């Protein structure tokens, strides 16, 4: 009987900005990643600031979509073995 493929516990999206500055944003599902990627793509030529979701309450990230050079999404899998 074939096993189901593992599903990532979360996704880390690395935004590479002009000047090679990298910002990491965490998402719970791939649908959230695709939603924000579509929003960034739709506004890719605009200079207005766009709010990005951050996991901490006291943190806010505003980016200019025109200044994003690349987006890299990385799936993260939790291990069932505790690390010492």
XYZ file of C-alpha atoms in Angstrom, residues 18-76:
59
model
C 17.109 45.145 -4.258
C 20.563 45.347 -2.735
C 20.467 41.598 -1.890
C 18.629 42.132 1.387
C 16.689 38.974 2.343
C 13.515 38.968 4.448
C 11.924 35.726 5.719
C 8.169 35.380 6.146
C 6.418 32.262 7.501
C 3.147 30.897 6.151
C 1.082 27.920 7.308
C -0.211 26.730 3.926
C 0.878 26.829 0.296
C -2.421 28.558 -0.528
C -1.380 31.528 1.638
C 1.961 31.661 -0.184
C 0.253 31.607 -3.578
C -2.197 34.313 -2.484
C 0.545 36.725 -1.469
C 2.637 35.868 -4.540
C -0.339 36.702 -6.763
C -0.854 39.968 -4.896
C 2.823 40.881 -5.366
C 2.750 39.918 -9.045
C -0.350 42.031 -9.694
C 1.368 45.070 -8.193
C 4.887 44.336 -9.479
C 5.289 47.717 -11.200
C 3.919 49.824 -8.347
C 5.900 51.890 -5.861
C 3.243 51.900 -3.120
C 3.969 50.027 0.104
C 2.303 46.648 0.591
C 1.879 45.098 4.036
C 3.238 41.574 4.508
C 2.104 39.199 7.282
C 4.468 38.693 10.200
C 4.065 36.065 12.943
C 4.960 38.383 15.805
C 2.469 40.915 17.144
C 4.864 43.831 17.417
C 6.360 43.553 13.950
C 5.215 45.061 10.673
C 6.784 44.611 7.235
C 5.985 46.960 4.382
C 7.590 46.316 1.006
C 7.495 48.001 -2.365
C 6.574 45.225 -4.844
C 8.699 46.865 -7.553
C 11.807 46.407 -5.373
C 11.468 42.610 -4.968
C 14.033 40.786 -7.115
C 13.021 37.194 -6.303
C 10.764 35.052 -4.126
C 11.891 31.653 -2.813
C 9.387 29.400 -0.991
C 10.823 26.624 1.169
C 8.699 23.866 2.759
C 9.601 23.095 6.388
